[in-house]
GROMACS .gro file of C-alpha atoms in nm:
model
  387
    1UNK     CA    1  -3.390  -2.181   3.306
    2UNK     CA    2  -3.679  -2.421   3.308
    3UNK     CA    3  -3.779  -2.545   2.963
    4UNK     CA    4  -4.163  -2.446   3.017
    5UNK     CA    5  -4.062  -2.127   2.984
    6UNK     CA    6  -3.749  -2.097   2.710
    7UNK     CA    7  -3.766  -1.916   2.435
    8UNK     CA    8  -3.719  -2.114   2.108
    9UNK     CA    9  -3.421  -2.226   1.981
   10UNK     CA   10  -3.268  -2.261   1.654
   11UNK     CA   11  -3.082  -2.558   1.567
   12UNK     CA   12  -2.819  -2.497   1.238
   13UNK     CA   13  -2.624  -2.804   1.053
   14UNK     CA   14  -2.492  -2.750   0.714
   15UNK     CA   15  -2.504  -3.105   0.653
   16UNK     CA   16  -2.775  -3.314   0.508
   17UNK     CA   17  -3.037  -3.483   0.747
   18UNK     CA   18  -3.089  -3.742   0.489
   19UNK     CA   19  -2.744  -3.833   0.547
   20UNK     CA   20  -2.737  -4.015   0.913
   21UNK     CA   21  -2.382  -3.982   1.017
   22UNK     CA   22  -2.263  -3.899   1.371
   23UNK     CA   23  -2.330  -3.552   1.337
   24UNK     CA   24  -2.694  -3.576   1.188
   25UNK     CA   25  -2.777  -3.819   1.412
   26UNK     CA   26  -2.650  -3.637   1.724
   27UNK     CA   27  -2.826  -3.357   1.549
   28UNK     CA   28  -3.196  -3.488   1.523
   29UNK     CA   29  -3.169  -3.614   1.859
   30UNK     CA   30  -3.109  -3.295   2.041
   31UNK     CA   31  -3.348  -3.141   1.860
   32UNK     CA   32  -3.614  -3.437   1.941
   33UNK     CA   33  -3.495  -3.405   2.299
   34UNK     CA   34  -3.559  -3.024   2.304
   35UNK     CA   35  -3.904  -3.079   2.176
   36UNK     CA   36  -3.977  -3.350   2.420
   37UNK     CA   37  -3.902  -3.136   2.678
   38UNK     CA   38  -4.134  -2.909   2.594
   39UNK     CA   39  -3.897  -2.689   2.414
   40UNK     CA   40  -3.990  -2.476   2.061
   41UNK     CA   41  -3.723  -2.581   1.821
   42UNK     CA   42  -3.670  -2.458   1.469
   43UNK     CA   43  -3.410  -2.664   1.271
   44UNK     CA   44  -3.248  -2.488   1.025
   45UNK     CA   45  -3.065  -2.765   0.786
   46UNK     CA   46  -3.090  -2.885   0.417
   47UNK     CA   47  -3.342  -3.156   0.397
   48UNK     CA   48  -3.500  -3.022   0.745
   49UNK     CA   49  -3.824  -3.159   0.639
   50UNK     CA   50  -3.676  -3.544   0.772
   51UNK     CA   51  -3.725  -3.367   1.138
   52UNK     CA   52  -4.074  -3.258   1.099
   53UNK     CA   53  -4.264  -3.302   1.366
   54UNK     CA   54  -4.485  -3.156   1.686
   55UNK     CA   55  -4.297  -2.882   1.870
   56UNK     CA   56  -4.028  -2.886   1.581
   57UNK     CA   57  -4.053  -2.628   1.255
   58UNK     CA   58  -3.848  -2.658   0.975
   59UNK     CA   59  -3.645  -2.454   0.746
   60UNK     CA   60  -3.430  -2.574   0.471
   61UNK     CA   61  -3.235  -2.330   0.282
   62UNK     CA   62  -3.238  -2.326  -0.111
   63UNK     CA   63  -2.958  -2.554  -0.251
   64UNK     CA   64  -2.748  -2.483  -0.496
   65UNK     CA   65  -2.541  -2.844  -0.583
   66UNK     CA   66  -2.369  -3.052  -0.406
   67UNK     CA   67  -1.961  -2.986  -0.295
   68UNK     CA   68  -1.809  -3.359  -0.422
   69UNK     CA   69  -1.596  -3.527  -0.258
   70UNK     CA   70  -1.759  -3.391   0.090
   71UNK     CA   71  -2.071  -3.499  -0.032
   72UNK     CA   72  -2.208  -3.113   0.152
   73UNK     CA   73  -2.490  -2.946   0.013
   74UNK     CA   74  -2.370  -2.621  -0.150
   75UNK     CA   75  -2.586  -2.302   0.001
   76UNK     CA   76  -2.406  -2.051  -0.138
   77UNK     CA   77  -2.219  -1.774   0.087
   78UNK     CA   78  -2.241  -1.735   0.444
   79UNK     CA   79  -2.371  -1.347   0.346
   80UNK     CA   80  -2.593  -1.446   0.185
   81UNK     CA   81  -2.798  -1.638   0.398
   82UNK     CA   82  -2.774  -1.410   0.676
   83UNK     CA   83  -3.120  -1.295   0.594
   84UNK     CA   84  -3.295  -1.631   0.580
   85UNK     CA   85  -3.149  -1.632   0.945
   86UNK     CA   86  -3.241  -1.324   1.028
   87UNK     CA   87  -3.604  -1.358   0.894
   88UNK     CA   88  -3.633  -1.697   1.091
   89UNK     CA   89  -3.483  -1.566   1.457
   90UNK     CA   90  -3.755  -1.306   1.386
   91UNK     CA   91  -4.006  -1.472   1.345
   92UNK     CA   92  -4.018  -1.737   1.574
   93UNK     CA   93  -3.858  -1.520   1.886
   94UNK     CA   94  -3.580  -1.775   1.923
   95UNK     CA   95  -3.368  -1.696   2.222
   96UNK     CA   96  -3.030  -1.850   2.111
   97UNK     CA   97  -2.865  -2.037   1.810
   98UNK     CA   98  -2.700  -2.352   1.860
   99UNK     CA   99  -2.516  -2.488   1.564
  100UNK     CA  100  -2.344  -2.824   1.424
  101UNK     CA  101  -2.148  -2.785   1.164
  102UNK     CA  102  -1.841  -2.580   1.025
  103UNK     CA  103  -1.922  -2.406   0.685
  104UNK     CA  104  -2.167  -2.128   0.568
  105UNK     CA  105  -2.492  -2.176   0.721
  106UNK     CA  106  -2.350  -2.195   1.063
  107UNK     CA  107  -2.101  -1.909   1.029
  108UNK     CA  108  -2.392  -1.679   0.880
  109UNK     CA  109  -2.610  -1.871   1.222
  110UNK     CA  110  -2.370  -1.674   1.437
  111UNK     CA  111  -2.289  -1.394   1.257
  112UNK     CA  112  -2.677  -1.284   1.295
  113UNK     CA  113  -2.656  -1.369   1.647
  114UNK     CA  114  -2.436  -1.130   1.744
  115UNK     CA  115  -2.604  -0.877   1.527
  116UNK     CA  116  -2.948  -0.936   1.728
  117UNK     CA  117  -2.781  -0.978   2.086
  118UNK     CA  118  -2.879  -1.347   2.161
  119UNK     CA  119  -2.614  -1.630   2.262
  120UNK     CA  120  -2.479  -1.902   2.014
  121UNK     CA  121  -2.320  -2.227   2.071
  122UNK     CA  122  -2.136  -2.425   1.872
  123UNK     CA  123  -2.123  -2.851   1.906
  124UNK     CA  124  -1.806  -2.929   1.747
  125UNK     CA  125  -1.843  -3.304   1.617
  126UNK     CA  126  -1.461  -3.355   1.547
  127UNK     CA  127  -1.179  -3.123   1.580
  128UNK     CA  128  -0.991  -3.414   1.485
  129UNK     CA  129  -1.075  -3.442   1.071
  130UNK     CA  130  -0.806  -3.674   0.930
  131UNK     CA  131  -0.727  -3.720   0.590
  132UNK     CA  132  -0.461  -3.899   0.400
  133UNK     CA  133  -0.116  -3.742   0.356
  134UNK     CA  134  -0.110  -3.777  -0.039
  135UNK     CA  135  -0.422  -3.544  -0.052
  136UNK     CA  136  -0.175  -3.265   0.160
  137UNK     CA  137  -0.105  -3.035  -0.138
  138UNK     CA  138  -0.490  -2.954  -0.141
  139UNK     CA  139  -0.487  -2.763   0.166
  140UNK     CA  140  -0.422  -2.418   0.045
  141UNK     CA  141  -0.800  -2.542  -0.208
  142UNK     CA  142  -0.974  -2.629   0.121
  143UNK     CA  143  -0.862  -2.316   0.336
  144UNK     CA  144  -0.966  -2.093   0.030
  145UNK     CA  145  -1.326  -2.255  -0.034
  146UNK     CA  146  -1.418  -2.226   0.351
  147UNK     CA  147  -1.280  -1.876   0.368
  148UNK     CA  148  -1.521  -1.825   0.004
  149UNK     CA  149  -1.820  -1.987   0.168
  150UNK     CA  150  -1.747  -1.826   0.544
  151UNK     CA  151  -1.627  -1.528   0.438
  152UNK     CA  152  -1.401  -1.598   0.742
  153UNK     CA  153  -1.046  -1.427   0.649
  154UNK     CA  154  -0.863  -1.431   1.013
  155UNK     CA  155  -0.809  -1.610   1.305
  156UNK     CA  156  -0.614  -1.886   1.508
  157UNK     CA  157  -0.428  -2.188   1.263
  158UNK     CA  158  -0.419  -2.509   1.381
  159UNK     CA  159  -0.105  -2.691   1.335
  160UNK     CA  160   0.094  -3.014   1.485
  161UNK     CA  161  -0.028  -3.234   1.192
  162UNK     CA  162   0.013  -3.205   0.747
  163UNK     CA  163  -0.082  -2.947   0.561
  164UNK     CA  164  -0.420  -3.101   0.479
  165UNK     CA  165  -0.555  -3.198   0.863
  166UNK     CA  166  -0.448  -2.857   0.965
  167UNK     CA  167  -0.609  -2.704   0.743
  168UNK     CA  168  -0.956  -2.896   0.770
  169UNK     CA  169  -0.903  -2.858   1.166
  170UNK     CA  170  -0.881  -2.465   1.107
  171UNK     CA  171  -1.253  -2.479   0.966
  172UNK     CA  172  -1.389  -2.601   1.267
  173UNK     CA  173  -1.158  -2.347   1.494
  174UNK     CA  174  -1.235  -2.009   1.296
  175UNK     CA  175  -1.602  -2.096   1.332
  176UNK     CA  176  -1.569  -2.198   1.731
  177UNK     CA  177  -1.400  -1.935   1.769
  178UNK     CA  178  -1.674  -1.686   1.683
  179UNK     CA  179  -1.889  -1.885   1.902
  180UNK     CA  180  -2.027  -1.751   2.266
  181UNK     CA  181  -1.975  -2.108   2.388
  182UNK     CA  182  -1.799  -2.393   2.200
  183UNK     CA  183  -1.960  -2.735   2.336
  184UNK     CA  184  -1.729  -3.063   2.314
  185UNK     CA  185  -1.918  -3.416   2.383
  186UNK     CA  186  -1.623  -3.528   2.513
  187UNK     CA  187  -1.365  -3.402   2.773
  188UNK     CA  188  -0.999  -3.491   2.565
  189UNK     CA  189  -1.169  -3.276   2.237
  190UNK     CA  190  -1.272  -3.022   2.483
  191UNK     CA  191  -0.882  -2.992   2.635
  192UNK     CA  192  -0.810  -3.007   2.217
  193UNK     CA  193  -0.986  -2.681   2.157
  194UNK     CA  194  -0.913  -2.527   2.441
  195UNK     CA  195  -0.545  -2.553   2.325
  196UNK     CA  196  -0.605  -2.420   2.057
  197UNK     CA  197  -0.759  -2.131   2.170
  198UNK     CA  198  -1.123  -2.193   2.078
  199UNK     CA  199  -1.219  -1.989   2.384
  200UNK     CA  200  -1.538  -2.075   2.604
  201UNK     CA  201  -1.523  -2.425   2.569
  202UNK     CA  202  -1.763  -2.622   2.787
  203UNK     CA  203  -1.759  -3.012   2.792
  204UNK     CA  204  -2.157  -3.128   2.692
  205UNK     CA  205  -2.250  -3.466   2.598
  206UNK     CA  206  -2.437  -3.585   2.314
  207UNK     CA  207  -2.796  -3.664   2.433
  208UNK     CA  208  -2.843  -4.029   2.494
  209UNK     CA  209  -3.191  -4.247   2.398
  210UNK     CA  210  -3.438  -4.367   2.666
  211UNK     CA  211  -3.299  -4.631   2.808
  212UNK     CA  212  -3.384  -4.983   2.645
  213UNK     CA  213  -3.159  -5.233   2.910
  214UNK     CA  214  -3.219  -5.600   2.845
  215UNK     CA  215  -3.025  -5.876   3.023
  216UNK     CA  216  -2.756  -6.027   2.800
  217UNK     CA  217  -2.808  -6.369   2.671
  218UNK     CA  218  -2.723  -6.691   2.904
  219UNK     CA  219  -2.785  -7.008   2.713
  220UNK     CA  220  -2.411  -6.992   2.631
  221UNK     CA  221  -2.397  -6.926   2.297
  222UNK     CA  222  -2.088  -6.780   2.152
  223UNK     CA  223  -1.999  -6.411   2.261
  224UNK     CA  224  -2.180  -6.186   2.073
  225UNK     CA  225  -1.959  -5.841   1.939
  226UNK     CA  226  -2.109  -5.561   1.725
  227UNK     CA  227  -1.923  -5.302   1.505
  228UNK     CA  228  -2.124  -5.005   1.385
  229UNK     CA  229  -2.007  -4.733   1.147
  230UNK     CA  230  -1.902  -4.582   0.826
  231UNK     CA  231  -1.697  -4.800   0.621
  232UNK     CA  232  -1.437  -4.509   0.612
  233UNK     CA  233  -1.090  -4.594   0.680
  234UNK     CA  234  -1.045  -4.398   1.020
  235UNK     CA  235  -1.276  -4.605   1.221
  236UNK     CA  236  -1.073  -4.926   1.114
  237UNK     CA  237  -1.283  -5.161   1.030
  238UNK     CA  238  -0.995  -5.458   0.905
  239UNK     CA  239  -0.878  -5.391   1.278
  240UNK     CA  240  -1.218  -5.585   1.365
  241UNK     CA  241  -1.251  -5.837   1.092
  242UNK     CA  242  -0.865  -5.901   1.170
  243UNK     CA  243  -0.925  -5.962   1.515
  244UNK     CA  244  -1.195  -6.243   1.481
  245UNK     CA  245  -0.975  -6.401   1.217
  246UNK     CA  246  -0.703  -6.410   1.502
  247UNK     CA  247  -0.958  -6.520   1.741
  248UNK     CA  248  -1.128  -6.814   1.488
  249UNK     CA  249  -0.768  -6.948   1.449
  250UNK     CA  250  -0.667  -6.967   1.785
  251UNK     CA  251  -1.009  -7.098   1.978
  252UNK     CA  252  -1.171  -7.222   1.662
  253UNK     CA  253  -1.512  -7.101   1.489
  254UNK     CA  254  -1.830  -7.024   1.692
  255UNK     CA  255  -1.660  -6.911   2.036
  256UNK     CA  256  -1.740  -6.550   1.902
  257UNK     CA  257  -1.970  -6.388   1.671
  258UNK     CA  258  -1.967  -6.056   1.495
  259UNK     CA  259  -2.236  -5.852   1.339
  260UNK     CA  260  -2.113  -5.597   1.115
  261UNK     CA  261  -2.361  -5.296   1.046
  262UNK     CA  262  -2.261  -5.093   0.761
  263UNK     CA  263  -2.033  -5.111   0.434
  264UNK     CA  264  -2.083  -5.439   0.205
  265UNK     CA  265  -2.028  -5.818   0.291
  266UNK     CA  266  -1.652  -5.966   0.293
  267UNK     CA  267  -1.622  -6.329   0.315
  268UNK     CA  268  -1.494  -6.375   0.694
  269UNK     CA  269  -1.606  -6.640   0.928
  270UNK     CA  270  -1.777  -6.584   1.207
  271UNK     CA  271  -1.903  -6.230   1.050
  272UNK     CA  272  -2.244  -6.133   0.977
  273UNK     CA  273  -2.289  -5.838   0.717
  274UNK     CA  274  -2.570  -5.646   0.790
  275UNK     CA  275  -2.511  -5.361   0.502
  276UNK     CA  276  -2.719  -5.040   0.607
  277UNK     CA  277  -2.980  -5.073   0.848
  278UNK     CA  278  -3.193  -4.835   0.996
  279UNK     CA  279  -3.164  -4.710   1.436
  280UNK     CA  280  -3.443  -4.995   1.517
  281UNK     CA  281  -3.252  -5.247   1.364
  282UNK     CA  282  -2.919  -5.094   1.499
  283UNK     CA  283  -3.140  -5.135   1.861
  284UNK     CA  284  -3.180  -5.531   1.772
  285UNK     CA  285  -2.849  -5.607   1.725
  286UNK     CA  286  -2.756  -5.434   1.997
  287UNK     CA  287  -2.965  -5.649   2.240
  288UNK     CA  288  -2.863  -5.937   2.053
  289UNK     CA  289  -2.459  -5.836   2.155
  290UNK     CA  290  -2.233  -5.857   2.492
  291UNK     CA  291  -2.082  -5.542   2.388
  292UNK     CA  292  -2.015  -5.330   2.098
  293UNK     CA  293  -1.671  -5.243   1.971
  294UNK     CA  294  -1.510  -4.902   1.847
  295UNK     CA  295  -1.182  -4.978   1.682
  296UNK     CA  296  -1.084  -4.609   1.589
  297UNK     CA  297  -0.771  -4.482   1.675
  298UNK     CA  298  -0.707  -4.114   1.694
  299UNK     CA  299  -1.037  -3.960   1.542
  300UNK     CA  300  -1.340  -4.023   1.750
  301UNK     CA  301  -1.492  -3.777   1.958
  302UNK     CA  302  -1.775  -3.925   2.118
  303UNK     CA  303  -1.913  -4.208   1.892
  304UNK     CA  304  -2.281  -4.245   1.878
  305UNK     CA  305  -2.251  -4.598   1.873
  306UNK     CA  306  -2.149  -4.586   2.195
  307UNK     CA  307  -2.415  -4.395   2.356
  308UNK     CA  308  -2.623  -4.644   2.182
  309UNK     CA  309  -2.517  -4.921   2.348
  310UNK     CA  310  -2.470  -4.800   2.650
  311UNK     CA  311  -2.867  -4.744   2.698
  312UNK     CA  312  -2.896  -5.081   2.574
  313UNK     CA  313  -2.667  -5.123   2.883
  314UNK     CA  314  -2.377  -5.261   2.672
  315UNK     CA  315  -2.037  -5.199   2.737
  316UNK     CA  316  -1.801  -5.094   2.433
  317UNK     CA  317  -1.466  -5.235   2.329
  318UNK     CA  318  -1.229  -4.938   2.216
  319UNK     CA  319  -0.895  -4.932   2.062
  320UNK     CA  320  -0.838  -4.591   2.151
  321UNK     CA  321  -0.719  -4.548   2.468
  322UNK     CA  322  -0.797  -4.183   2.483
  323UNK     CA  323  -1.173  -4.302   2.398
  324UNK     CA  324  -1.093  -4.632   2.719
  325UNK     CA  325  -1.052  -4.302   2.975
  326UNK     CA  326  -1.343  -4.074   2.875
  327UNK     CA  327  -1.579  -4.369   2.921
  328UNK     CA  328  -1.397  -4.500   3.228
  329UNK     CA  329  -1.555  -4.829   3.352
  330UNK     CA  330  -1.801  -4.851   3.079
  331UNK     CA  331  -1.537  -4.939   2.831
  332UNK     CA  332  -1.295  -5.198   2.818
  333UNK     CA  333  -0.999  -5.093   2.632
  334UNK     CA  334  -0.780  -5.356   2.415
  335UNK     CA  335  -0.371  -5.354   2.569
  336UNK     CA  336  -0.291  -5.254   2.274
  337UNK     CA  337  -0.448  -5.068   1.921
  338UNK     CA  338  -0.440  -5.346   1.685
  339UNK     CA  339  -0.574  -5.638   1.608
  340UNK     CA  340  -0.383  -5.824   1.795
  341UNK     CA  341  -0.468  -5.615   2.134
  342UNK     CA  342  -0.850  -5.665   2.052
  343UNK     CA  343  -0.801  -6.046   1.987
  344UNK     CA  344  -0.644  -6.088   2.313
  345UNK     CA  345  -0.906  -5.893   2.507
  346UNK     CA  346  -1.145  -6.067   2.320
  347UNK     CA  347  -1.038  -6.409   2.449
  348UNK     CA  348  -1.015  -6.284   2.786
  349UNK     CA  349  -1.404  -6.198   2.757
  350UNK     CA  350  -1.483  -6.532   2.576
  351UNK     CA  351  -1.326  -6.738   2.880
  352UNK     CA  352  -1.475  -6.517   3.153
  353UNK     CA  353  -1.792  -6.347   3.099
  354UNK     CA  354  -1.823  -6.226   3.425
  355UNK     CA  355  -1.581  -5.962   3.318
  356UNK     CA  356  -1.835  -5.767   3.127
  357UNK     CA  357  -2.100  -5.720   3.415
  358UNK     CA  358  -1.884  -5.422   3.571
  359UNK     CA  359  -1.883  -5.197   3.261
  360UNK     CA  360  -2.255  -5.293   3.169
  361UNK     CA  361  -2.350  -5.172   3.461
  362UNK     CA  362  -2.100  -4.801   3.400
  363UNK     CA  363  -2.300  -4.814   3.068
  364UNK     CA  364  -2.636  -4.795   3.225
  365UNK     CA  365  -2.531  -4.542   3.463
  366UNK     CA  366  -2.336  -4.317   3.184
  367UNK     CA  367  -2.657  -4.320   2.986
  368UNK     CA  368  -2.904  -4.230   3.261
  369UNK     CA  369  -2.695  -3.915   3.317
  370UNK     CA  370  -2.712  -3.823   2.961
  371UNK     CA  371  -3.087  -3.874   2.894
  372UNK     CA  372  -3.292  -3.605   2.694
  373UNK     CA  373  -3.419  -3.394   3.039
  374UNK     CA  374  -3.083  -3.397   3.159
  375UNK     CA  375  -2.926  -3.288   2.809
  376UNK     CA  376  -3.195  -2.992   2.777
  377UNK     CA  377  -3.215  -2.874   3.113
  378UNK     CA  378  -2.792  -2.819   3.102
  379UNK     CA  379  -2.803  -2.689   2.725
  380UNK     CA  380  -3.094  -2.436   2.880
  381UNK     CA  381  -2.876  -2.362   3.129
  382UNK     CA  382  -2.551  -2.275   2.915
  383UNK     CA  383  -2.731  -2.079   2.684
  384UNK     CA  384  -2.871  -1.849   2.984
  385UNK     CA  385  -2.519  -1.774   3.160
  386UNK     CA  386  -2.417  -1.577   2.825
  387UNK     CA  387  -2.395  -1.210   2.963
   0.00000   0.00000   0.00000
């Protein structure tokens, strides 16, 4: 299907767009892609309004609180906002739904759907929600509030971990499951839901920025890392900070630098605390760096970060082996998950530089195949082979 031609689409997240995580962010971009590409998108989100622009109308439900401890805007019952969907398919002709997120607005997106005979998609940003095993005994809460909000009674279980990350990975099943097509950024989630019997699952990546390649720095200077993310304890940020300490003690200081962007300054040498910054400052330090690093373990699905850097044509430096095979030769992956495995590889990259121009080189190439007409014209394309 050519994009001068789609129909509209209508893009669903239950989640904040004031809020940049992963999800938002891979979010606003799809829906900027779509537009660029000459696509009619409606965004249906709380706090919509932060997407405004040409070729992209927004809707953002009434809200009615805020669920703590998610930090998720409440929107009341998946029922009943079945006919602010409804009204909005309507009215704009939109051709198929395509949501983001796990809870009421998206399981209401596809109810309607299938009531009005037009496909639905659903990106799943993490199958792999982990939370600590103390908070276990509040599984049976969690599974009752989603089925509240869904109205979702039946379906698969997923199991294999506690009580708690079963029961948050169930969410995101009974709502793929509902789905025409479930769409996975990467290839080991996609092989996750699949498993677990999420049906139609299609492996789609995240769309990637223009690319914005600029040659590395060559006045030797000391290498140059970056780490950006939440300061939340899966993506391991003391795995990083650990790691340069190992590195300062064993080469000395000012061999390697790291820019930190996110969370709040800790005294560590040869760490720069950037707090919060906004994407064109995330784009700066990201020139300024030989590569980025990832040092989750476990939870990552396709990291933002990395798609980042690689149109900056950086490499990325993951801890995750799982994470080292879906990028293939635009990641270098540490021998072993710990601080001790990223200090080593580290060292190797300090002493030979000439190590990184391989994987920059995968980066550029796994970005240019992920760039906004390449995104749209495959998402166009899934949507149409619904029957």
């Amino acid at each position: 299907m050519s994009s001068e031609n789609a129909a509209p689409l209508l893009l669903v997240c239950d989640y904040s767009l004031r809020y940049l995580g992963g999800a938002q962010t891979a979010f606003m971009r799809q829906a900027q892609a779509l537009a660029g590409e000459g696509v009619q998108v409606i965004v249906l989100a709380p706090d919509a309004d932060a997407l405004a622009s040409e070729g992209i109308i927004t809707v953002s439900p009434p809200r009615r609180g805020t669920i703590p401890v998610l930090d998720l805007p409440l929107l009341g019952r998946a029922r009943d906002l079945e006919p602010l969907v409804a009204a909005t398919i309507r009215r704009h002709g939109v051709g198929a739904v395509v949501v983001h997120s796990e809870f009421a607005l998206a399981a209401a997106a596809i109810d309607v759907a299938r009531q009005l005979g037009i496909p639905s998609l659903h990106t799943v940003h993490t199958f792999f929600w982990r939370a600590p095993a103390a908070l276990a005994p509040f599984a049976p809460v969690v599974s009752r509030v989603h089925r509240g909000l869904t109205g979702i009674r039946s379906g698969g279980r997923s199991t294999g971990s506690h009580p708690l990350n079963n029961a948050l990975r169930t969410m995101t099943l009974r709502i793929a499951e509902r789905a025409d097509i479930v769409l996975s950024p990467s290839t080991h989630q996609a092989a996750a839901l699949r498993d677990a019997g999420a049906g139609r699952v299609e492996t789609f990546s995240n769309v990637a920025q223009p690319l914005q390649v600029t040659p590395p720095a060559s006045d030797g200077g000391p290498l140059r890392l970056l780490w950006v993310a939440r300061f939340a304890p899966e993506k391991r940020v003391d795995v990083a900070l650990d790691a340069i300490r190992l590195v300062a003690d064993r080469l000395g200081e000012g061999r390697v630098h790291l820019d930190v962007a996110g969370g709040t300054h800790r005294p560590v040498p040869g760490v720069t605390f950037h707090g919060s910054v906004p994407g064109e400052r995330v784009g700066e330090l990201m020139d300024a760096a030989d590569a980025a690093l990832i040092t989750s373990l476990g939870f990552d699905n396709q990291p933002m970060v990395a798609l980042e850097a690689f149109a900056h044509g950086r490499p990325v430096i993951v801890s995750d082996p799982v994470l080292a095979t879906e990028f293939e030769a635009a990641a270098l992956g540490t021998p072993t998950p710990d601080a001790e495995g990223l200090a080593d590889l580290i060292m190797r990259l300090e002493a030979d530089r000439s190590l990184l121009a391989e994987p920059r080189d995968a980066a550029v190439a796994y970005a240019s195949e992920r760039v906004a007409s390449a995104h749209v014209a495959r998402l166009l394309e899934l949507a149409a082979s619904v029957g």
